Amino acid sequence: MSVYDKYEVVIGLEVHCQLLTDSKIFSSAPTTFGAAPNTQVCEVDLGLPGALPVLNKQAVEFAIRAGLALGCEIRPTSQFARKNYFYPDLPKGYQISQHVHPICEHGSLTVELESLSRRVRVMRIHMEEDAGKSSHLEGKPVSLVDLNRAGVPLIEIVSEPDLRSSDEAVAYLKELHSIVVYLGVCDGNMEEGSFRCDANVSVRLHGQAELGTRAELKNINSFKFIKDAINYEVRRQIDLIEAGQKIVQETRLYNPNKGVTFSMRSKEESHDYRYFPEPDLPLLVIDSAWLERVRAAMPELPAKKRARFVEAYDLGAHDAEVLCASAPVADYFEAAIEGYAKNPKVLANWVINELLREVSGDQTIDTVPVRPPQLARLVELIDTGVLSGKLAKQVFEAMVESGQEADAIVEEKGLVQVSDEGAITQIIDEIFEQNPGQVSAFREGKTTLIGWFVGQVMKQSRGKANPQIVNDLLRAKLEGQ
Ligand code: ADP
Ligand code: MG
């Protein structure tokens, strides 16, 4: 047993999601990403004296949606608070957040891993504004501040320390990511920082009741980095403890190039922020009519959709997972099912193995030239024996290129599978005539030659012969005489 096995890993995640509103959380300035610096700002975002915040209703509805999806209680009244700290990218000198009374509390998310399922409690979801962005120019004594992001609405989803490994943390994040994207509340773009995570990590001896001292790993924006950063941090902490040292509570950053975490600052305590209720905003009151309106508009969530796909279409768990990872892909699949419902499994294979391969870069599932009814027809042609799998791939490629219907391509290129026994027998006879040595070798016991014969027939028929019939006829002829 390695020394690392003596310890249990404990992780709690704080996930920030930028909400997909057109305007900011407390002002009407636009939230467009990638615009020229400091063009998406107004007096409120700049913190000019006398400018007052007005809460964005859409942002509230998005927060409620996230709360409902995670089984949270939605508070009838919640309250904004000032979190005071001075940073150049926060011109007001405080961030408007929620503190004592967040909009959502006490939810949970169950994640399924290969060998276990883990219910992770969601402590709270609160609303807050994003800060601007500082850039420190290398080699120059200046820093630049872009306030376009200042005031972009965020929800922060805070888990209890219920996760027990980096794999669990990643599974939780992936499920959460899928949920907020399904809900339409966040675009989920991790590279642009729309979905980012702070990981709180500690270790303790197995069986120990109290939690160990944690380090908070800040702002990690890829699933791989999360896993690597946690794994590094766990080892670092265990090594320190084993060397008789103490873990200090601190905020650390992850350097993906070096694969290490390093100390950024000692962890601030809540009192450092001098929280107090935001006097410029009234209590946020959500009545039951509003709550029910939002609830009624909730889409089907990934876990439910996966279960339904397994049940209704008899798919394996893995296929259901791939199809349901994105709502547009799941919708594509179901639209294709409407076109041909007899073989969902083969249809699922085609979506997963062929269609999704075409989806990359600018090409999305909604723009690939092969539309659901067209893929449905292709699968029908396979299912009814008109096309072999191999021919179908050729047809599919032509469909992607030309956007034509499968039938038109089959017709034009003469790709119909040959199932006529007479025609296939004729080819077989020719091959036997040209290769008497192989025929007798087979009959003397070298039965593995069957593959070679099948290959010859397929070649002769330019891939069009029905492989099953070729096999049956070959065996009958070779073994029968
Ligand atoms: P803070 O207000 O300092 O950020 P919170 O109590 O809100 O602290 O917790 C922040 C996050 O840290 C939560 O996700 C929580 O689950 C996690 N956390 C708290 N204590 C530990 C610990 N000892 N080990 C790992 N994670 C922890
Ligand atoms: Mg916190």
Short mmCIF file of C-alpha atoms and ligand atoms in Angstrom, two decimals:
data_model
loop_
_atom_site.label_atom_id
_atom_site.label_comp_id
_atom_site.label_asym_id
_atom_site.label_seq_id
_atom_site.Cartn_x
_atom_site.Cartn_y
_atom_site.Cartn_z
CA MET A 1 0.00 0.00 0.00
CA SER A 2 1.38 3.36 -0.96
CA VAL A 3 1.47 6.17 1.56
CA TYR A 4 -1.01 8.07 -0.64
CA ASP A 5 -3.64 5.37 -0.05
CA LYS A 6 -3.78 6.25 3.65
CA TYR A 7 -5.49 9.51 2.82
CA GLU A 8 -8.94 10.43 1.70
CA VAL A 9 -9.28 13.28 -0.78
CA VAL A 10 -11.97 15.89 -0.10
CA ILE A 11 -13.05 18.37 -2.75
CA GLY A 12 -15.65 21.13 -2.86
CA LEU A 13 -16.17 23.09 -6.07
CA GLU A 14 -17.24 26.66 -6.69
CA VAL A 15 -18.36 27.05 -10.29
CA HIS A 16 -18.91 30.41 -11.95
CA CYS A 17 -21.22 30.54 -14.96
CA GLN A 18 -21.63 33.66 -17.04
CA LEU A 19 -25.29 34.04 -17.82
CA LEU A 20 -26.44 34.38 -21.42
CA THR A 21 -28.23 37.70 -21.02
CA ASP A 22 -27.94 40.44 -23.64
CA SER A 23 -27.26 43.11 -21.05
CA LYS A 24 -25.38 43.27 -17.77
CA ILE A 25 -26.73 42.32 -14.39
CA PHE A 26 -27.17 45.88 -13.09
CA SER A 27 -27.02 48.00 -16.24
CA SER A 28 -28.20 48.03 -19.83
CA ALA A 29 -24.67 47.84 -21.30
CA PRO A 30 -24.25 44.91 -23.71
CA THR A 31 -22.41 41.71 -22.74
CA THR A 32 -20.86 41.00 -26.16
CA PHE A 33 -17.64 39.00 -25.83
CA GLY A 34 -14.53 39.98 -27.73
CA ALA A 35 -15.48 43.62 -28.43
CA ALA A 36 -12.83 46.36 -28.40
CA PRO A 37 -11.75 47.08 -24.80
CA ASN A 38 -13.97 49.35 -22.73
CA THR A 39 -16.67 49.71 -25.37
CA GLN A 40 -19.32 47.60 -23.58
CA VAL A 41 -19.56 49.76 -20.47
CA CYS A 42 -21.74 52.43 -18.97
CA GLU A 43 -21.73 54.63 -15.83
CA VAL A 44 -22.94 51.81 -13.63
CA ASP A 45 -20.18 49.40 -14.71
CA LEU A 46 -17.61 52.14 -14.30
CA GLY A 47 -18.80 52.87 -10.78
CA LEU A 48 -19.30 56.55 -11.46
CA PRO A 49 -20.71 58.48 -8.51
CA GLY A 50 -24.48 58.60 -8.44
CA ALA A 51 -25.01 55.75 -10.93
CA LEU A 52 -27.47 53.24 -9.50
CA PRO A 53 -27.85 49.51 -10.25
CA VAL A 54 -31.09 48.03 -11.58
CA LEU A 55 -31.42 44.25 -11.46
CA ASN A 56 -31.75 42.35 -14.75
CA LYS A 57 -34.89 40.21 -14.61
CA GLN A 58 -33.64 37.72 -17.17
CA ALA A 59 -30.57 37.05 -15.01
CA VAL A 60 -32.86 36.24 -12.09
CA GLU A 61 -34.88 33.80 -14.20
CA PHE A 62 -31.70 32.09 -15.33
CA ALA A 63 -30.58 31.71 -11.72
CA ILE A 64 -33.97 30.24 -10.81
CA ARG A 65 -33.73 27.79 -13.70
CA ALA A 66 -30.33 26.60 -12.52
CA GLY A 67 -31.67 26.27 -8.98
CA LEU A 68 -34.67 24.22 -10.08
CA ALA A 69 -32.47 21.97 -12.23
CA LEU A 70 -30.32 21.23 -9.17
CA GLY A 71 -33.28 20.59 -6.88
CA CYS A 72 -32.64 23.71 -4.80
CA GLU A 73 -35.04 25.64 -2.66
CA ILE A 74 -35.63 28.99 -4.30
CA ARG A 75 -35.76 31.64 -1.61
CA PRO A 76 -38.89 33.84 -1.70
CA THR A 77 -36.65 36.71 -0.64
CA SER A 78 -32.96 37.01 -1.22
CA GLN A 79 -30.60 39.88 -0.76
CA PHE A 80 -27.63 41.42 -2.51
CA ALA A 81 -24.54 42.36 -0.54
CA ARG A 82 -21.39 44.36 -1.09
CA LYS A 83 -18.18 42.37 -1.05
CA ASN A 84 -15.53 44.99 -0.52
CA TYR A 85 -12.08 44.69 -1.96
CA PHE A 86 -9.85 46.90 -3.96
CA TYR A 87 -8.69 45.74 -7.33
CA PRO A 88 -8.18 47.86 -10.47
CA ASP A 89 -10.64 45.72 -12.42
CA LEU A 90 -13.41 46.54 -9.95
CA PRO A 91 -13.91 50.29 -10.15
CA LYS A 92 -16.60 50.56 -7.47
CA GLY A 93 -14.27 49.12 -4.85
CA TYR A 94 -16.79 46.37 -4.14
CA GLN A 95 -18.48 43.57 -6.00
CA ILE A 96 -22.25 43.20 -5.73
CA SER A 97 -22.84 39.60 -4.76
CA GLN A 98 -25.16 37.73 -2.43
CA HIS A 99 -23.96 36.64 0.96
CA VAL A 100 -26.24 35.62 3.81
CA HIS A 101 -29.34 35.10 1.67
CA PRO A 102 -28.51 33.64 -1.75
CA ILE A 103 -31.27 33.03 -4.28
CA CYS A 104 -30.99 29.20 -4.18
CA GLU A 105 -29.96 26.77 -1.42
CA HIS A 106 -29.86 23.08 -0.52
CA GLY A 107 -29.82 21.29 -3.83
CA SER A 108 -27.91 18.29 -5.10
CA LEU A 109 -26.51 16.69 -8.20
CA THR A 110 -25.90 12.98 -8.57
CA VAL A 111 -23.02 11.98 -10.79
CA GLU A 112 -22.57 8.52 -12.22
CA LEU A 113 -19.11 7.09 -12.51
CA GLU A 114 -18.27 3.66 -13.79
CA SER A 115 -18.17 2.03 -10.40
CA LEU A 116 -20.20 4.35 -8.21
CA SER A 117 -22.80 7.02 -8.14
CA ARG A 118 -22.15 10.04 -5.93
CA ARG A 119 -24.75 12.48 -4.67
CA VAL A 120 -23.10 15.87 -4.28
CA ARG A 121 -24.96 18.42 -2.21
CA VAL A 122 -25.19 21.91 -3.64
CA MET A 123 -24.83 24.32 -0.74
CA ARG A 124 -25.98 27.42 -2.57
CA ILE A 125 -26.28 29.28 -5.85
CA HIS A 126 -25.84 33.00 -5.66
CA MET A 127 -25.92 35.81 -8.19
CA GLU A 128 -23.13 38.32 -8.62
CA GLU A 129 -21.42 40.56 -11.11
CA ASP A 130 -18.22 39.66 -12.90
CA ALA A 131 -15.18 41.92 -12.59
CA GLY A 132 -13.21 43.47 -15.45
CA LYS A 133 -9.98 42.08 -16.79
CA SER A 134 -6.43 43.29 -16.13
CA SER A 135 -3.56 42.58 -18.50
CA HIS A 136 -0.02 42.98 -17.32
CA LEU A 137 2.26 43.73 -20.22
CA GLU A 138 5.46 41.83 -20.08
CA GLY A 139 8.53 43.96 -19.68
CA LYS A 140 6.56 47.18 -19.40
CA PRO A 141 5.68 49.03 -16.20
CA VAL A 142 1.98 49.27 -17.09
CA SER A 143 -1.16 47.24 -16.63
CA LEU A 144 -4.21 47.59 -18.83
CA VAL A 145 -7.77 47.28 -17.61
CA ASP A 146 -10.70 46.23 -19.81
CA LEU A 147 -14.07 46.73 -18.14
CA ASN A 148 -16.21 45.05 -20.79
CA ARG A 149 -16.67 42.08 -18.49
CA ALA A 150 -17.43 44.22 -15.42
CA GLY A 151 -21.06 43.67 -14.55
CA VAL A 152 -21.59 40.57 -16.68
CA PRO A 153 -24.05 38.41 -14.69
CA LEU A 154 -22.72 35.32 -12.98
CA ILE A 155 -24.13 32.58 -10.90
CA GLU A 156 -21.80 30.83 -8.53
CA ILE A 157 -22.76 27.24 -7.78
CA VAL A 158 -21.12 26.07 -4.55
CA SER A 159 -20.94 22.38 -3.64
CA GLU A 160 -20.51 20.88 -0.21
CA PRO A 161 -17.16 19.11 0.20
CA ASP A 162 -18.68 15.83 -1.00
CA LEU A 163 -16.36 14.88 -3.86
CA ARG A 164 -13.69 12.27 -3.18
CA SER A 165 -11.42 12.22 -6.22
CA SER A 166 -10.38 14.27 -9.22
CA ASP A 167 -12.42 11.92 -11.43
CA GLU A 168 -15.53 12.64 -9.39
CA ALA A 169 -14.82 16.36 -9.60
CA VAL A 170 -14.55 16.19 -13.38
CA ALA A 171 -17.71 14.08 -13.68
CA TYR A 172 -19.59 16.59 -11.52
CA LEU A 173 -18.31 19.50 -13.59
CA LYS A 174 -19.19 17.85 -16.88
CA GLU A 175 -22.72 17.12 -15.72
CA LEU A 176 -23.12 20.66 -14.39
CA HIS A 177 -21.76 22.05 -17.65
CA SER A 178 -24.21 20.01 -19.65
CA ILE A 179 -27.10 21.15 -17.43
CA VAL A 180 -26.43 24.89 -17.66
CA VAL A 181 -25.98 24.64 -21.42
CA TYR A 182 -29.22 22.62 -21.75
CA LEU A 183 -30.99 25.26 -19.70
CA GLY A 184 -29.78 27.94 -22.09
CA VAL A 185 -28.45 29.97 -19.16
CA CYS A 186 -24.74 29.73 -20.08
CA ASP A 187 -22.89 29.10 -23.34
CA GLY A 188 -20.46 26.84 -21.48
CA ASN A 189 -17.46 28.20 -23.36
CA MET A 190 -14.59 27.36 -21.03
CA GLU A 191 -11.86 28.93 -23.12
CA GLU A 192 -13.62 32.28 -22.99
CA GLY A 193 -14.17 31.82 -19.26
CA SER A 194 -17.97 31.53 -19.39
CA PHE A 195 -17.74 28.41 -17.23
CA ARG A 196 -14.89 28.31 -14.73
CA CYS A 197 -14.15 26.62 -11.50
CA ASP A 198 -12.37 27.06 -8.18
CA ALA A 199 -11.46 23.75 -6.59
CA ASN A 200 -11.11 23.49 -2.80
CA VAL A 201 -8.91 20.53 -2.00
CA SER A 202 -7.91 18.92 1.28
CA VAL A 203 -6.85 15.49 2.48
CA ARG A 204 -7.42 13.58 5.72
CA LEU A 205 -6.63 10.11 7.02
CA HIS A 206 -9.31 7.59 6.17
CA GLY A 207 -11.76 7.41 9.06
CA GLN A 208 -10.90 10.85 10.39
CA ALA A 209 -14.07 12.86 11.07
CA GLU A 210 -12.89 16.44 10.77
CA LEU A 211 -11.89 17.97 7.47
CA GLY A 212 -8.29 18.75 6.66
CA THR A 213 -7.04 22.25 5.92
CA ARG A 214 -7.83 23.17 2.33
CA ALA A 215 -6.17 25.00 -0.48
CA GLU A 216 -8.34 26.78 -3.01
CA LEU A 217 -7.21 26.39 -6.62
CA LYS A 218 -8.48 29.42 -8.50
CA ASN A 219 -10.06 29.87 -11.91
CA ILE A 220 -9.36 26.65 -13.73
CA ASN A 221 -10.96 26.55 -17.15
CA SER A 222 -10.58 23.08 -18.61
CA PHE A 223 -11.65 19.64 -17.47
CA LYS A 224 -8.15 18.31 -17.98
CA PHE A 225 -6.52 21.08 -15.97
CA ILE A 226 -8.97 20.49 -13.13
CA LYS A 227 -8.00 16.86 -12.96
CA ASP A 228 -4.28 17.54 -13.21
CA ALA A 229 -4.36 20.43 -10.74
CA ILE A 230 -6.25 18.41 -8.13
CA ASN A 231 -3.97 15.40 -8.53
CA TYR A 232 -0.90 17.56 -8.13
CA GLU A 233 -2.35 19.33 -5.12
CA VAL A 234 -3.31 16.08 -3.38
CA ARG A 235 0.23 14.77 -3.71
CA ARG A 236 1.71 18.03 -2.53
CA GLN A 237 -0.45 18.06 0.59
CA ILE A 238 0.21 14.43 1.47
CA ASP A 239 3.94 14.88 0.95
CA LEU A 240 3.90 17.87 3.32
CA ILE A 241 1.92 16.05 6.00
CA GLU A 242 4.12 12.97 5.72
CA ALA A 243 7.15 15.23 6.15
CA GLY A 244 5.63 16.44 9.42
CA GLN A 245 4.58 19.83 8.11
CA LYS A 246 1.27 21.63 8.25
CA ILE A 247 -0.95 22.66 5.35
CA VAL A 248 -1.65 26.37 5.30
CA GLN A 249 -5.01 27.58 4.13
CA GLU A 250 -4.32 29.58 1.00
CA THR A 251 -5.35 30.41 -2.53
CA ARG A 252 -3.22 28.77 -5.19
CA LEU A 253 -2.99 29.00 -8.95
CA TYR A 254 -2.38 26.19 -11.41
CA ASN A 255 0.30 26.47 -14.06
CA PRO A 256 -0.72 24.08 -16.84
CA ASN A 257 2.65 24.35 -18.61
CA LYS A 258 4.55 23.14 -15.58
CA GLY A 259 1.71 21.01 -14.19
CA VAL A 260 2.09 22.52 -10.71
CA THR A 261 0.09 24.68 -8.34
CA PHE A 262 1.73 27.63 -6.61
CA SER A 263 0.73 29.97 -3.83
CA MET A 264 -1.03 33.18 -4.83
CA ARG A 265 -2.10 34.60 -1.47
CA SER A 266 -3.11 33.47 1.95
CA LYS A 267 -6.84 32.76 2.06
CA GLU A 268 -8.93 35.74 3.02
CA GLU A 269 -11.68 35.28 5.57
CA SER A 270 -15.21 36.43 5.09
CA HIS A 271 -14.65 39.36 7.51
CA ASP A 272 -11.86 40.65 5.26
CA TYR A 273 -14.54 41.53 2.75
CA ARG A 274 -16.62 43.60 5.16
CA TYR A 275 -19.84 42.28 3.66
CA PHE A 276 -22.95 44.35 4.20
CA PRO A 277 -26.38 44.45 2.53
CA GLU A 278 -26.38 46.42 -0.73
CA PRO A 279 -28.31 49.61 0.08
CA ASP A 280 -28.93 50.50 -3.57
CA LEU A 281 -30.96 47.38 -4.34
CA PRO A 282 -34.25 46.26 -2.76
CA LEU A 283 -34.77 42.72 -1.50
CA LEU A 284 -35.28 40.33 -4.39
CA VAL A 285 -38.77 38.88 -4.02
CA ILE A 286 -39.79 35.83 -6.05
CA ASP A 287 -43.46 34.99 -5.69
CA SER A 288 -44.89 31.58 -6.42
CA ALA A 289 -46.51 32.69 -9.69
CA TRP A 290 -43.12 33.75 -11.06
CA LEU A 291 -41.49 30.58 -9.82
CA GLU A 292 -44.16 28.42 -11.46
CA ARG A 293 -43.81 30.28 -14.75
CA VAL A 294 -40.11 29.53 -14.80
CA ARG A 295 -40.69 25.93 -13.74
CA ALA A 296 -43.22 25.40 -16.55
CA ALA A 297 -40.67 26.50 -19.14
CA MET A 298 -37.91 24.11 -17.97
CA PRO A 299 -36.52 21.82 -20.69
CA GLU A 300 -35.90 18.12 -20.21
CA LEU A 301 -32.55 17.74 -18.45
CA PRO A 302 -29.64 15.49 -19.51
CA ALA A 303 -30.12 12.77 -16.89
CA LYS A 304 -33.80 12.39 -17.70
CA LYS A 305 -33.15 12.43 -21.42
CA ARG A 306 -30.47 9.73 -21.10
CA ALA A 307 -32.82 7.49 -19.13
CA ARG A 308 -35.58 8.04 -21.67
CA PHE A 309 -33.25 7.24 -24.60
CA VAL A 310 -32.18 3.98 -22.98
CA GLU A 311 -35.79 3.06 -22.27
CA ALA A 312 -37.54 4.26 -25.43
CA TYR A 313 -34.89 3.39 -28.00
CA ASP A 314 -33.21 0.48 -26.26
CA LEU A 315 -29.80 2.16 -26.45
CA GLY A 316 -26.77 1.32 -24.34
CA ALA A 317 -25.84 3.71 -21.55
CA HIS A 318 -22.77 4.90 -23.41
CA ASP A 319 -24.64 5.72 -26.62
CA ALA A 320 -27.33 7.56 -24.66
CA GLU A 321 -24.61 9.54 -22.89
CA VAL A 322 -22.92 10.61 -26.12
CA LEU A 323 -26.20 11.56 -27.80
CA CYS A 324 -27.49 13.48 -24.77
CA ALA A 325 -24.27 15.33 -24.00
CA SER A 326 -25.66 18.13 -26.14
CA ALA A 327 -29.35 18.95 -26.60
CA PRO A 328 -29.05 19.74 -30.34
CA VAL A 329 -27.46 16.32 -30.95
CA ALA A 330 -30.22 14.60 -29.00
CA ASP A 331 -32.80 16.62 -30.97
CA TYR A 332 -31.15 15.64 -34.25
CA PHE A 333 -31.33 11.97 -33.28
CA GLU A 334 -34.99 12.19 -32.35
CA ALA A 335 -35.84 14.05 -35.55
CA ALA A 336 -34.13 11.25 -37.50
CA ILE A 337 -36.11 8.66 -35.53
CA GLU A 338 -39.24 10.36 -36.78
CA GLY A 339 -38.06 9.62 -40.30
CA TYR A 340 -37.20 5.98 -39.63
CA ALA A 341 -38.08 4.44 -36.28
CA LYS A 342 -37.37 0.78 -36.94
CA ASN A 343 -33.70 0.64 -35.99
CA PRO A 344 -32.73 3.27 -33.39
CA LYS A 345 -29.50 1.45 -32.54
CA VAL A 346 -28.11 1.64 -36.07
CA LEU A 347 -29.31 5.22 -36.32
CA ALA A 348 -27.51 6.03 -33.05
CA ASN A 349 -24.33 4.45 -34.41
CA TRP A 350 -24.50 6.58 -37.52
CA VAL A 351 -25.02 9.76 -35.55
CA ILE A 352 -22.21 8.94 -33.14
CA ASN A 353 -19.63 7.43 -35.49
CA GLU A 354 -20.20 9.26 -38.75
CA LEU A 355 -22.27 12.38 -38.29
CA LEU A 356 -20.52 13.76 -35.20
CA ARG A 357 -17.22 13.42 -37.02
CA GLU A 358 -18.44 16.07 -39.46
CA VAL A 359 -19.21 18.44 -36.59
CA SER A 360 -16.15 20.53 -35.83
CA GLY A 361 -15.00 24.10 -36.24
CA ASP A 362 -17.75 26.15 -37.85
CA GLN A 363 -19.79 23.10 -38.72
CA THR A 364 -22.42 22.41 -36.07
CA ILE A 365 -24.99 19.66 -35.87
CA ASP A 366 -27.51 22.23 -37.10
CA THR A 367 -25.52 23.07 -40.21
CA VAL A 368 -24.16 19.69 -41.41
CA PRO A 369 -25.57 19.14 -44.89
CA VAL A 370 -27.03 15.74 -43.98
CA ARG A 371 -30.32 16.59 -42.25
CA PRO A 372 -32.18 14.15 -39.97
CA PRO A 373 -34.69 12.87 -42.59
CA GLN A 374 -31.80 12.22 -44.98
CA LEU A 375 -29.82 10.22 -42.44
CA ALA A 376 -33.01 8.36 -41.56
CA ARG A 377 -33.45 7.36 -45.20
CA LEU A 378 -29.84 6.18 -45.42
CA VAL A 379 -30.33 3.95 -42.39
CA GLU A 380 -33.53 2.61 -43.93
CA LEU A 381 -31.59 1.68 -47.08
CA ILE A 382 -29.08 -0.23 -44.95
CA ASP A 383 -31.77 -1.86 -42.89
CA THR A 384 -33.66 -3.08 -45.93
CA GLY A 385 -30.53 -4.52 -47.53
CA VAL A 386 -30.29 -2.05 -50.40
CA LEU A 387 -26.94 -0.81 -49.14
CA SER A 388 -24.19 -2.65 -47.31
CA GLY A 389 -22.51 -0.80 -44.44
CA LYS A 390 -19.54 -0.18 -46.67
CA LEU A 391 -21.54 1.24 -49.55
CA ALA A 392 -23.55 3.31 -47.11
CA LYS A 393 -20.35 5.01 -45.99
CA GLN A 394 -19.58 5.98 -49.57
CA VAL A 395 -23.10 7.28 -49.97
CA PHE A 396 -22.82 9.19 -46.70
CA GLU A 397 -19.61 10.87 -47.80
CA ALA A 398 -21.25 11.95 -51.03
CA MET A 399 -24.23 13.25 -49.04
CA VAL A 400 -21.96 15.37 -46.85
CA GLU A 401 -20.26 16.78 -49.92
CA SER A 402 -23.27 17.45 -52.08
CA GLY A 403 -26.20 17.68 -49.67
CA GLN A 404 -28.06 15.30 -52.01
CA GLU A 405 -30.53 12.63 -50.95
CA ALA A 406 -29.23 9.09 -50.44
CA ASP A 407 -31.49 7.69 -53.17
CA ALA A 408 -30.21 10.15 -55.74
CA ILE A 409 -26.61 9.22 -54.99
CA VAL A 410 -27.31 5.50 -55.05
CA GLU A 411 -28.97 5.92 -58.43
CA GLU A 412 -26.34 8.20 -59.89
CA LYS A 413 -23.36 6.13 -58.83
CA GLY A 414 -25.04 2.76 -59.23
CA LEU A 415 -24.17 1.84 -55.67
CA VAL A 416 -27.00 -0.58 -55.02
CA GLN A 417 -25.90 -3.66 -53.18
CA VAL A 418 -26.04 -6.82 -55.29
CA SER A 419 -28.05 -9.49 -53.50
CA ASP A 420 -28.91 -11.47 -56.61
CA GLU A 421 -27.56 -14.98 -56.00
CA GLY A 422 -27.20 -15.73 -59.70
CA ALA A 423 -24.93 -12.73 -60.26
CA ILE A 424 -22.82 -13.51 -57.21
CA THR A 425 -22.52 -17.21 -58.12
CA GLN A 426 -21.21 -16.19 -61.50
CA ILE A 427 -18.42 -14.15 -59.89
CA ILE A 428 -17.59 -16.99 -57.51
CA ASP A 429 -17.32 -19.46 -60.36
CA GLU A 430 -14.90 -17.19 -62.19
CA ILE A 431 -12.73 -16.82 -59.12
CA PHE A 432 -12.67 -20.57 -58.54
CA GLU A 433 -11.64 -21.10 -62.15
CA GLN A 434 -8.79 -18.63 -61.89
CA ASN A 435 -7.56 -19.95 -58.54
CA PRO A 436 -7.77 -23.75 -58.49
CA GLY A 437 -4.84 -23.92 -56.05
CA GLN A 438 -6.66 -21.89 -53.39
CA VAL A 439 -9.80 -23.96 -53.85
CA SER A 440 -8.03 -27.23 -53.20
CA ALA A 441 -6.05 -25.73 -50.32
CA PHE A 442 -9.34 -24.77 -48.68
CA ARG A 443 -10.79 -28.21 -49.20
CA GLU A 444 -7.65 -29.77 -47.75
CA GLY A 445 -8.32 -27.89 -44.53
CA LYS A 446 -6.99 -24.37 -44.92
CA THR A 447 -10.40 -22.93 -44.07
CA THR A 448 -9.02 -19.55 -43.10
CA LEU A 449 -8.86 -18.88 -46.84
CA ILE A 450 -12.57 -18.02 -46.66
CA GLY A 451 -11.65 -14.42 -45.91
CA TRP A 452 -9.47 -14.28 -48.99
CA PHE A 453 -12.30 -15.60 -51.18
CA VAL A 454 -14.77 -13.08 -49.75
CA GLY A 455 -12.25 -10.34 -50.46
CA GLN A 456 -11.88 -11.46 -54.07
CA VAL A 457 -15.63 -11.48 -54.65
CA MET A 458 -16.02 -8.04 -53.05
CA LYS A 459 -13.22 -6.72 -55.19
CA GLN A 460 -14.65 -8.21 -58.36
CA SER A 461 -18.07 -6.68 -57.57
CA ARG A 462 -16.50 -3.36 -56.69
CA GLY A 463 -17.78 -3.60 -53.14
CA LYS A 464 -21.37 -4.04 -54.18
CA ALA A 465 -21.99 -7.71 -53.44
CA ASN A 466 -23.98 -8.39 -50.28
CA PRO A 467 -21.26 -9.76 -47.95
CA GLN A 468 -23.62 -12.06 -46.09
CA ILE A 469 -24.81 -13.73 -49.26
CA VAL A 470 -21.24 -13.95 -50.59
CA ASN A 471 -20.25 -15.73 -47.41
CA ASP A 472 -23.14 -18.16 -47.50
CA LEU A 473 -22.67 -19.05 -51.18
CA LEU A 474 -18.91 -19.45 -50.83
CA ARG A 475 -19.25 -21.79 -47.87
CA ALA A 476 -21.93 -23.83 -49.59
CA LYS A 477 -19.79 -24.22 -52.68
CA LEU A 478 -16.46 -24.85 -50.94
CA GLU A 479 -17.72 -27.14 -48.22
CA GLY A 480 -20.50 -28.80 -50.14
CA GLN A 481 -18.35 -30.50 -52.75
P1 ADP B 1 -15.42 30.36 1.70
O1 ADP B 1 -16.55 31.24 2.09
O2 ADP B 1 -14.18 30.59 2.43
O3 ADP B 1 -15.20 30.29 0.22
P2 ADP B 1 -17.14 28.09 1.99
O4 ADP B 1 -17.53 27.49 3.29
O5 ADP B 1 -18.14 28.89 1.25
O6 ADP B 1 -15.82 28.91 2.20
O7 ADP B 1 -16.65 26.91 1.08
C1 ADP B 1 -16.17 27.14 -0.17
C2 ADP B 1 -15.98 25.81 -0.86
O8 ADP B 1 -14.95 25.08 -0.18
C3 ADP B 1 -17.19 24.91 -0.85
O9 ADP B 1 -17.30 24.32 -2.12
C4 ADP B 1 -16.86 23.86 0.19
O10 ADP B 1 -17.44 22.63 -0.13
C5 ADP B 1 -15.36 23.77 0.09
N1 ADP B 1 -14.69 23.34 1.32
C6 ADP B 1 -14.83 23.84 2.55
N2 ADP B 1 -14.00 23.21 3.41
C7 ADP B 1 -13.29 22.30 2.69
C8 ADP B 1 -12.28 21.34 3.02
N3 ADP B 1 -11.78 21.23 4.23
N4 ADP B 1 -11.80 20.59 2.02
C9 ADP B 1 -12.27 20.70 0.77
N5 ADP B 1 -13.21 21.59 0.41
C10 ADP B 1 -13.73 22.37 1.36
MG MG B 2 -16.43 30.97 -1.51
#
